[in-house]
Short mmCIF file of C-alpha atoms in Angstrom, two decimals:
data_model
loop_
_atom_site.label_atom_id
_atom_site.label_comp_id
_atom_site.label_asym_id
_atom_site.label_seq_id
_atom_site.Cartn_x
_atom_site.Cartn_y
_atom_site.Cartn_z
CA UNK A 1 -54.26 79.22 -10.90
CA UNK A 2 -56.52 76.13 -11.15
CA UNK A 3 -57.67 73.72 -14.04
CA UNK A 4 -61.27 73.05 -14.38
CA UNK A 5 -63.07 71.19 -16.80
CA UNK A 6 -65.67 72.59 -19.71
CA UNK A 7 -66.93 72.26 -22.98
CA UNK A 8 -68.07 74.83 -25.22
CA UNK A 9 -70.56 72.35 -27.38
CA UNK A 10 -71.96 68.96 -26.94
CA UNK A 11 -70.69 65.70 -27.73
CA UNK A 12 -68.80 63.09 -26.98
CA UNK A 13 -65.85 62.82 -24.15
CA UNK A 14 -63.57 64.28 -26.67
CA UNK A 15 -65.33 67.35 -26.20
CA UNK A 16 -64.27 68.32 -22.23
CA UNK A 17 -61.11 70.79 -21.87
CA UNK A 18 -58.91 71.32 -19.27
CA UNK A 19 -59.01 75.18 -18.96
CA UNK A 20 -56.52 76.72 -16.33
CA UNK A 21 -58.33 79.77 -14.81
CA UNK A 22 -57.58 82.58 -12.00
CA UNK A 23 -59.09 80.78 -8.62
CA UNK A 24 -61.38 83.48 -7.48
CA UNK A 25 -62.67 84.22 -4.00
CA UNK A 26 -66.10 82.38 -2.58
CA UNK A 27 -68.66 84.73 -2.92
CA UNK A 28 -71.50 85.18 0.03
CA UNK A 29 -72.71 81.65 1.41
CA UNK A 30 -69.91 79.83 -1.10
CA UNK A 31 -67.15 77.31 0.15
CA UNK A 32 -64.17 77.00 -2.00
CA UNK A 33 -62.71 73.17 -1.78
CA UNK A 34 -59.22 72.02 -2.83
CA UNK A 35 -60.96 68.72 -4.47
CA UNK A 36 -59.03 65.49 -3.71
CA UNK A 37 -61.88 63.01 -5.33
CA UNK A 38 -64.42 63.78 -8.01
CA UNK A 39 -67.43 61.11 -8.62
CA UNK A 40 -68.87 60.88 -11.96
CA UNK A 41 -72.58 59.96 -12.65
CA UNK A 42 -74.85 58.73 -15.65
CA UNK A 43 -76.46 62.49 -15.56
CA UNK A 44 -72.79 64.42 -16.42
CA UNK A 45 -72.80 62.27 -19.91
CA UNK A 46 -76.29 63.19 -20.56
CA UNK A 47 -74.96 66.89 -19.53
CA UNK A 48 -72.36 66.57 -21.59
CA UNK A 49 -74.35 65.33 -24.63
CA UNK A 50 -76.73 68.17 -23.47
CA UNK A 51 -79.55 65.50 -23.20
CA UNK A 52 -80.14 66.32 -19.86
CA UNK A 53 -83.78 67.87 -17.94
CA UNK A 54 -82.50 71.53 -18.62
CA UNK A 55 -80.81 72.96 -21.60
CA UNK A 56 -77.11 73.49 -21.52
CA UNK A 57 -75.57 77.44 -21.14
CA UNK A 58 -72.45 77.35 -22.79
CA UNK A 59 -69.26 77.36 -22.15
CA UNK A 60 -70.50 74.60 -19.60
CA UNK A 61 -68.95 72.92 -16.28
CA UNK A 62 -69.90 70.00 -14.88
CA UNK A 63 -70.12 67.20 -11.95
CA UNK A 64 -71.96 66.96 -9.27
CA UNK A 65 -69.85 65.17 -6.45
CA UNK A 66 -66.48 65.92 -5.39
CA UNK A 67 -64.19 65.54 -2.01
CA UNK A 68 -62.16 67.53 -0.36
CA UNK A 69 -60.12 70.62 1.87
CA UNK A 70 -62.27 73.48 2.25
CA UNK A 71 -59.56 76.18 1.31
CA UNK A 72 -61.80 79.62 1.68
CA UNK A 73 -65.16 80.63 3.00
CA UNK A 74 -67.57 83.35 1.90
CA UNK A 75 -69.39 85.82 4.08
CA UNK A 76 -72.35 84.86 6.24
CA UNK A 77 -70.72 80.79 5.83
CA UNK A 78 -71.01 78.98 9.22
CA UNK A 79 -69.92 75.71 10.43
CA UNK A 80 -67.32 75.40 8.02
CA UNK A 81 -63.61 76.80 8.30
CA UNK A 82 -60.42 76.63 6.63
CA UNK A 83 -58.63 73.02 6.46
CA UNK A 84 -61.95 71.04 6.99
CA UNK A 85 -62.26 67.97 4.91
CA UNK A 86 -65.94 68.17 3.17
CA UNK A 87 -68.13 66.47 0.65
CA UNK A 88 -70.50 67.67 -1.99
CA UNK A 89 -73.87 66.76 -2.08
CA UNK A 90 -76.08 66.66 -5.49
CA UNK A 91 -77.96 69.91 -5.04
CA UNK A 92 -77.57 72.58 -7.73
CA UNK A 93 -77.57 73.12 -11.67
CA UNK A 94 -74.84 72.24 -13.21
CA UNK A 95 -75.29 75.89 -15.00
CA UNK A 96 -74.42 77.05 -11.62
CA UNK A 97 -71.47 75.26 -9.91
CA UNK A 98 -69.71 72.27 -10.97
CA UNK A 99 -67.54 70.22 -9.87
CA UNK A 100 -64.94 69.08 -12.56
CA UNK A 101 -61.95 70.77 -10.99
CA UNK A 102 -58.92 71.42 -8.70
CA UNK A 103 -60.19 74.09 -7.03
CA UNK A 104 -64.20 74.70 -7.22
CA UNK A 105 -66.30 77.02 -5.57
CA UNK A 106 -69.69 75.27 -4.37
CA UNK A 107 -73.02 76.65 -2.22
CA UNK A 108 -72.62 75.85 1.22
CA UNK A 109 -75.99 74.32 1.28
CA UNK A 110 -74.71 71.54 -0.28
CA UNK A 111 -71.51 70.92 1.70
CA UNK A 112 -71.23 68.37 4.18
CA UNK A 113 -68.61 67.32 6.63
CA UNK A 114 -66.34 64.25 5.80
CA UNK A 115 -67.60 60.91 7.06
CA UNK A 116 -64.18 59.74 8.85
CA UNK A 117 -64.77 56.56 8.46
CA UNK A 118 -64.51 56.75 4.34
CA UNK A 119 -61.20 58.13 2.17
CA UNK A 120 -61.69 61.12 0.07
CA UNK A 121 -62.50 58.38 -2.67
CA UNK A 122 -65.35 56.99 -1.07
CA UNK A 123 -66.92 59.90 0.40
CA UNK A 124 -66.87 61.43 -3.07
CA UNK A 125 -69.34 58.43 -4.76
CA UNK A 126 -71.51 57.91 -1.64
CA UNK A 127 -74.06 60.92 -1.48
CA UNK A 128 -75.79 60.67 -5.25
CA UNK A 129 -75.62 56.73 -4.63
CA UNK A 130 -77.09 56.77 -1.76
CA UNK A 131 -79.63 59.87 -0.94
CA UNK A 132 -80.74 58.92 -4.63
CA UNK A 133 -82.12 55.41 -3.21
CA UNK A 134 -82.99 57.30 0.07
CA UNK A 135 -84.87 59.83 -1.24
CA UNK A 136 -87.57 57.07 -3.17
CA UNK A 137 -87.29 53.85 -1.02
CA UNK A 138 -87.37 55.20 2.63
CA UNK A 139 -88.31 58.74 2.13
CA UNK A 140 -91.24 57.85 0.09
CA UNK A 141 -92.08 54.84 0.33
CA UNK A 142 -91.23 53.95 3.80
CA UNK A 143 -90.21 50.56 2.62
CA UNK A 144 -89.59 47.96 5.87
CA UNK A 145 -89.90 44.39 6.64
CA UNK A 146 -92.21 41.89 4.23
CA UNK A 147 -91.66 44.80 1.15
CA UNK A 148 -89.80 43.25 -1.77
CA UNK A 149 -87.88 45.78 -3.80
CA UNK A 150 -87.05 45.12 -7.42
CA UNK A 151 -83.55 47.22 -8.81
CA UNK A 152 -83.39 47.18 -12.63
CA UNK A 153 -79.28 48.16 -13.36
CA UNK A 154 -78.75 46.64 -9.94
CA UNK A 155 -74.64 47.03 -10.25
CA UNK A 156 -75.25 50.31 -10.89
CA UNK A 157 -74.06 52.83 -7.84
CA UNK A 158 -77.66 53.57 -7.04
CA UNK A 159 -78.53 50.20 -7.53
CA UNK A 160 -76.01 48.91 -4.98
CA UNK A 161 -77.15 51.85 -2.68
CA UNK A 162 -80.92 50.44 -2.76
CA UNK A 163 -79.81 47.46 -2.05
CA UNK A 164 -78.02 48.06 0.82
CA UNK A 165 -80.72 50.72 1.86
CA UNK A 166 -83.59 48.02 1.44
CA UNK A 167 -81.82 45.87 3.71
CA UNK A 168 -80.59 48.42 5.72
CA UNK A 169 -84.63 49.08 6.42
CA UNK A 170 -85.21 45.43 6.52
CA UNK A 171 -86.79 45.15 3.33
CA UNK A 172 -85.98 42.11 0.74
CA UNK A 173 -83.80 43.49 -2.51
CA UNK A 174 -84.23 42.03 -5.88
CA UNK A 175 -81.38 42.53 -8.27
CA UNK A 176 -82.21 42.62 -11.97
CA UNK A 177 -79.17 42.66 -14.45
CA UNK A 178 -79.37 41.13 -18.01
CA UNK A 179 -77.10 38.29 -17.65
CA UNK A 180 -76.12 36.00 -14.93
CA UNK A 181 -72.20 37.86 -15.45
CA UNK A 182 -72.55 39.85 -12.08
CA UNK A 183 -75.18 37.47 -9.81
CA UNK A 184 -72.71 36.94 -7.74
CA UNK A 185 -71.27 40.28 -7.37
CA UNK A 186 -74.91 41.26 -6.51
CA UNK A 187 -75.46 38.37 -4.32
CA UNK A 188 -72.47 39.05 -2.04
CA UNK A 189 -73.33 43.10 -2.56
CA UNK A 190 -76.39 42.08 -0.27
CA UNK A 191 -78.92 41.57 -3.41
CA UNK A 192 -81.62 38.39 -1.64
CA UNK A 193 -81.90 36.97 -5.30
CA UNK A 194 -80.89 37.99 -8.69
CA UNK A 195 -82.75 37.83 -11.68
CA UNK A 196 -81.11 38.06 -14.83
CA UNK A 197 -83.75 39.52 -17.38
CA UNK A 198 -82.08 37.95 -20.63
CA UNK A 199 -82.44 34.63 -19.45
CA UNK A 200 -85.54 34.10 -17.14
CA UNK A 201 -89.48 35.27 -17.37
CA UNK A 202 -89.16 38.48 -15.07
CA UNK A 203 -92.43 38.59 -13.78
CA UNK A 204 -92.68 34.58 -13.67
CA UNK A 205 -89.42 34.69 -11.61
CA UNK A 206 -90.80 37.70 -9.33
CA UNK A 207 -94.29 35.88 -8.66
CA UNK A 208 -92.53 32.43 -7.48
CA UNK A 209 -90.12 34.66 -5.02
CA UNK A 210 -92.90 36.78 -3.40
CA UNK A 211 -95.61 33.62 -3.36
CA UNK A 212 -97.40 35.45 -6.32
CA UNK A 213 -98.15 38.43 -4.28
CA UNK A 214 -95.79 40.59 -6.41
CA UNK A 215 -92.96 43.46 -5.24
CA UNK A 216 -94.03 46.64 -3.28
CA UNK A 217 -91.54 48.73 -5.00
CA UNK A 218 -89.85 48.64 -8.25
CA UNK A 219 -87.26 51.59 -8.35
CA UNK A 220 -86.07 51.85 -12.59
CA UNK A 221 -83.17 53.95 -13.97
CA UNK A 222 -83.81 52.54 -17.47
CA UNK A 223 -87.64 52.28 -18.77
CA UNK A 224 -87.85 51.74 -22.55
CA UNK A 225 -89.47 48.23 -23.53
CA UNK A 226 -89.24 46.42 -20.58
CA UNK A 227 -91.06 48.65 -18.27
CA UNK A 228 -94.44 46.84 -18.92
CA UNK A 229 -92.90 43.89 -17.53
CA UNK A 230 -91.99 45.66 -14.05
CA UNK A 231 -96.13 46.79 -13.65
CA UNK A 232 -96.54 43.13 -14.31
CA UNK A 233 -94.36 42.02 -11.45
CA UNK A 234 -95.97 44.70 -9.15
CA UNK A 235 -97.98 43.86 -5.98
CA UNK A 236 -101.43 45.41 -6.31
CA UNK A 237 -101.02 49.43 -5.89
CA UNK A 238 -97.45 49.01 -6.17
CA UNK A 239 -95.28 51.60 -6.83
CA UNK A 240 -92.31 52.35 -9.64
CA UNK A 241 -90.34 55.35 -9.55
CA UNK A 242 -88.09 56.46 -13.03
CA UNK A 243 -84.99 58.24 -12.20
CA UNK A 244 -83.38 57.42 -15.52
CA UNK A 245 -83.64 56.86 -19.20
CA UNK A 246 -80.44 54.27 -19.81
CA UNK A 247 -82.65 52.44 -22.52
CA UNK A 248 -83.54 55.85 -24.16
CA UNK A 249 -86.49 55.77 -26.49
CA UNK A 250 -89.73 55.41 -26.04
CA UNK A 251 -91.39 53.57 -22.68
CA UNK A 252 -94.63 52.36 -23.30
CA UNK A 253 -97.42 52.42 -20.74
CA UNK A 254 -99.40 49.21 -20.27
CA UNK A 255 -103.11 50.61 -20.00
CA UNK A 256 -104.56 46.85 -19.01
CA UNK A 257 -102.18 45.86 -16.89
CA UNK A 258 -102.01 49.26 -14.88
CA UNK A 259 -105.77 49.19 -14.63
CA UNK A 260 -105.50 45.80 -13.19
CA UNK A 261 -102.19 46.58 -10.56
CA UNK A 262 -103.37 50.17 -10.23
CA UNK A 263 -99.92 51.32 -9.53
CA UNK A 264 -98.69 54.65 -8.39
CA UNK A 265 -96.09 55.94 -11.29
CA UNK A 266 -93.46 58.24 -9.81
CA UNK A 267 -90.37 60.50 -11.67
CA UNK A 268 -87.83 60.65 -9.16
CA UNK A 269 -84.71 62.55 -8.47
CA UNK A 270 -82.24 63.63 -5.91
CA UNK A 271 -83.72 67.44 -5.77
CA UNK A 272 -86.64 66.67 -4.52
CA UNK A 273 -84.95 65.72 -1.60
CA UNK A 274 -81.11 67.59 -1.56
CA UNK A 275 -83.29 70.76 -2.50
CA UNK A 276 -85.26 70.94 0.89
CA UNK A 277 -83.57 71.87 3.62
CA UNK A 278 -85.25 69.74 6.18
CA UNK A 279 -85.07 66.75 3.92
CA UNK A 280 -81.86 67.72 2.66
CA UNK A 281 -80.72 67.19 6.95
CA UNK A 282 -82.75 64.42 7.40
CA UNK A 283 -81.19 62.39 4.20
CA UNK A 284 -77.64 63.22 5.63
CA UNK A 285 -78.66 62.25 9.02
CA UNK A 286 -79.86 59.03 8.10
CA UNK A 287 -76.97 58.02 5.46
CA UNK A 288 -73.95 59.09 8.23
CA UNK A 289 -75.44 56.99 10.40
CA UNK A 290 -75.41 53.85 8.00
CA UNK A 291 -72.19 54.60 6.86
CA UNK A 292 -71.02 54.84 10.75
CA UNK A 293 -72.41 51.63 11.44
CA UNK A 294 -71.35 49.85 8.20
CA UNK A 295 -74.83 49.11 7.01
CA UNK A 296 -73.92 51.68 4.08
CA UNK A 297 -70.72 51.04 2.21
CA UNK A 298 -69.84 52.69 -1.27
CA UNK A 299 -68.63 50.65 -3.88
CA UNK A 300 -65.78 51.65 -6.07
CA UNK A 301 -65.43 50.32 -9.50
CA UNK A 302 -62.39 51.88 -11.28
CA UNK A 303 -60.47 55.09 -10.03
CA UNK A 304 -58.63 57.34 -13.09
CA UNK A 305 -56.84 60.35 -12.54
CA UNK A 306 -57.50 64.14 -13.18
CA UNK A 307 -55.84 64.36 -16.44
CA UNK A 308 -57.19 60.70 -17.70
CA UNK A 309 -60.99 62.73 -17.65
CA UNK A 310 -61.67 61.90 -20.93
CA UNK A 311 -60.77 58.27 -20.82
CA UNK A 312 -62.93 57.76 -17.43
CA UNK A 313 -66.09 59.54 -19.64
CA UNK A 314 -65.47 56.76 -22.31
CA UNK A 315 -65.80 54.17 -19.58
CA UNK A 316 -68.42 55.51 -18.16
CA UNK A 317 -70.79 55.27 -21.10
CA UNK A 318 -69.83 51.60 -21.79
CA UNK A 319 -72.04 50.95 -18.85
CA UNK A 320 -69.92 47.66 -17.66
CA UNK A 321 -69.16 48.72 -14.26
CA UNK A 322 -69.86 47.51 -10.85
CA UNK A 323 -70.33 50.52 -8.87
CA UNK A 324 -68.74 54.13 -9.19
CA UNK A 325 -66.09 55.77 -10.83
CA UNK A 326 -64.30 58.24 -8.96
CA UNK A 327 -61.36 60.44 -10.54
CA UNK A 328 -58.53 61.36 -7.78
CA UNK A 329 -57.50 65.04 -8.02
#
């Protein structure tokens, strides 16, 4: 027997149960894990509050990220046996697999073997962080040397993985946060200068950094009414890519000013590149190495335990932390 997580409607935290179930055998090309180390992310509590990009089938799992002991192996599985210490990688619907659980049953697609150099915590907030970030600033956009990168929600997880990815690929990071609270945080996370939105003109403050030439890249997990403001601080033919929606609302598009910039307007998100196989390599390829060498580091916030799931979903959406919250299993 195993507990697993669920809910049978939407709503808030107080809506996920702890439902002990049978564990059942991995079916064909399925690894089942004994999980050690969940990491949560921004897109369970829009799951949960099924405000997500696909409807919710109830009753519904969730989580994407989890570390581990694989404990059983489907038929045609390879690579993978008994007593190996995995990760999870961001690559299915939630409808599918989850990974809210002691025991979980996952594709083997989108199992990796454990980075040695991290603990179970680590390795289970590194891949969404960081092939996230991967997948639109060096994927993409190739960014490199003389390309300055603006990161709106910079203490974010993915916003600390872009940073360390743009410097990692010798690009310049630009940390945007509302108040000057976490400039230092960001500063010594590797950020080259922090602008704190509340306080400054953005796109004054962006021009007198990059000599009025403007960044490259601008890579936004919130839109809503600022948005305008990062097409202002664009380089001409810029790009922005949207992988989230923290402001919620409505994001206006600024017709003059993108006729002006002409920028190129991207939606990003992790399956375009965890749902290719060749990409899907190439992404863990590139972020094992970083992590090997220490370029690429994840950074923890707050840990909670299995049975405090609720209370880490509250903290979650209060959208104070530095980094990633990881539940140990």
């Amino acid at each position: 027997m195993s507990r697993i997580i669920k809910f049978a409607k939407s709503g808030g935290p107080e809506v996920l149960e702890f439902i002990e179930m049978q564990v059942a055998a991995p079916g064909p090309a399925e690894v089942r894990i004994k999980v050690k180390a969940i990491g949560l992310n921004r897109a369970e509590s829009m799951w949960r509050n099924d405000a997500y990009t696909e409807p919710v089938k109830y009753p519904a799992g969730l989580g994407y990220e989890a570390a581990g002991i694989v404990d059983a192996v489907g038929a045609d599985v390879t690579g993978f046996a008994v007593g190996d210490a995995v990760n999870v990688i961001p690559s299915f619907s939630m409808n599918q697999y989850a990974t809210y659980g002691e025991v979980i049953i996952v594709p083997a697609y989108a199992v990796v073997k454990h980075p040695s150099s991290l603990s179970f915590e680590q390795a289970a907030s590194a891949w969404m962080m960081f092939v996230t970030a991967y997948g639109g600033l060096i994927e993409d956009a190739k960014v490199g040397k003389g390309d300055f990168i603006l990161i709106p929600a910079a203490s974010s997880s993915v916003g600390l993985a872009a940073i360390q990815l743009s410097n990692y690929a010798g690009a310049t990071p630009i940390a945007l946060t509302r108040t000057s609270a976490k400039k230092q945080q960001l500063l010594e996370a590797g950020a080259a200068h922090v602008i704190a939105t509340d306080e400054v003109d953005l796109v004054q403050e962006v021009m007198r950094l990059t000599d009025n030439k403007g960044a490259r890249v601008a890579f936004d997990p919130v839109g809503g009414p600022n948005f305008p403001k990062l097409i202002s601080a664009l380089a001409f033919q810029g790009i922005v890519y949207i992988y989230g929606a923290l402001a919620e609302g409505d994001t206006p598009m600024p017709v003059l000013a993108m006729i002006a910039k002409m920028p190129v307007i991207k939606g990003h998100n992790i399956w375009l590149t965890t749902g290719d196989e060749t990409r899907r390599k190439a992404a863990v390829e590139y972020v094992l190495k970083g992590l090997e060498n220490g370029a690429l580091k994840p950074v923890i916030d707050r840990t909670f335990k299995f049975d405090e799931m609720v209370e880490a979903h509250r903290y979650l959406e209060q959208s104070g932390q530095f980094g990633k919250i990881v539940v140990t299993v």
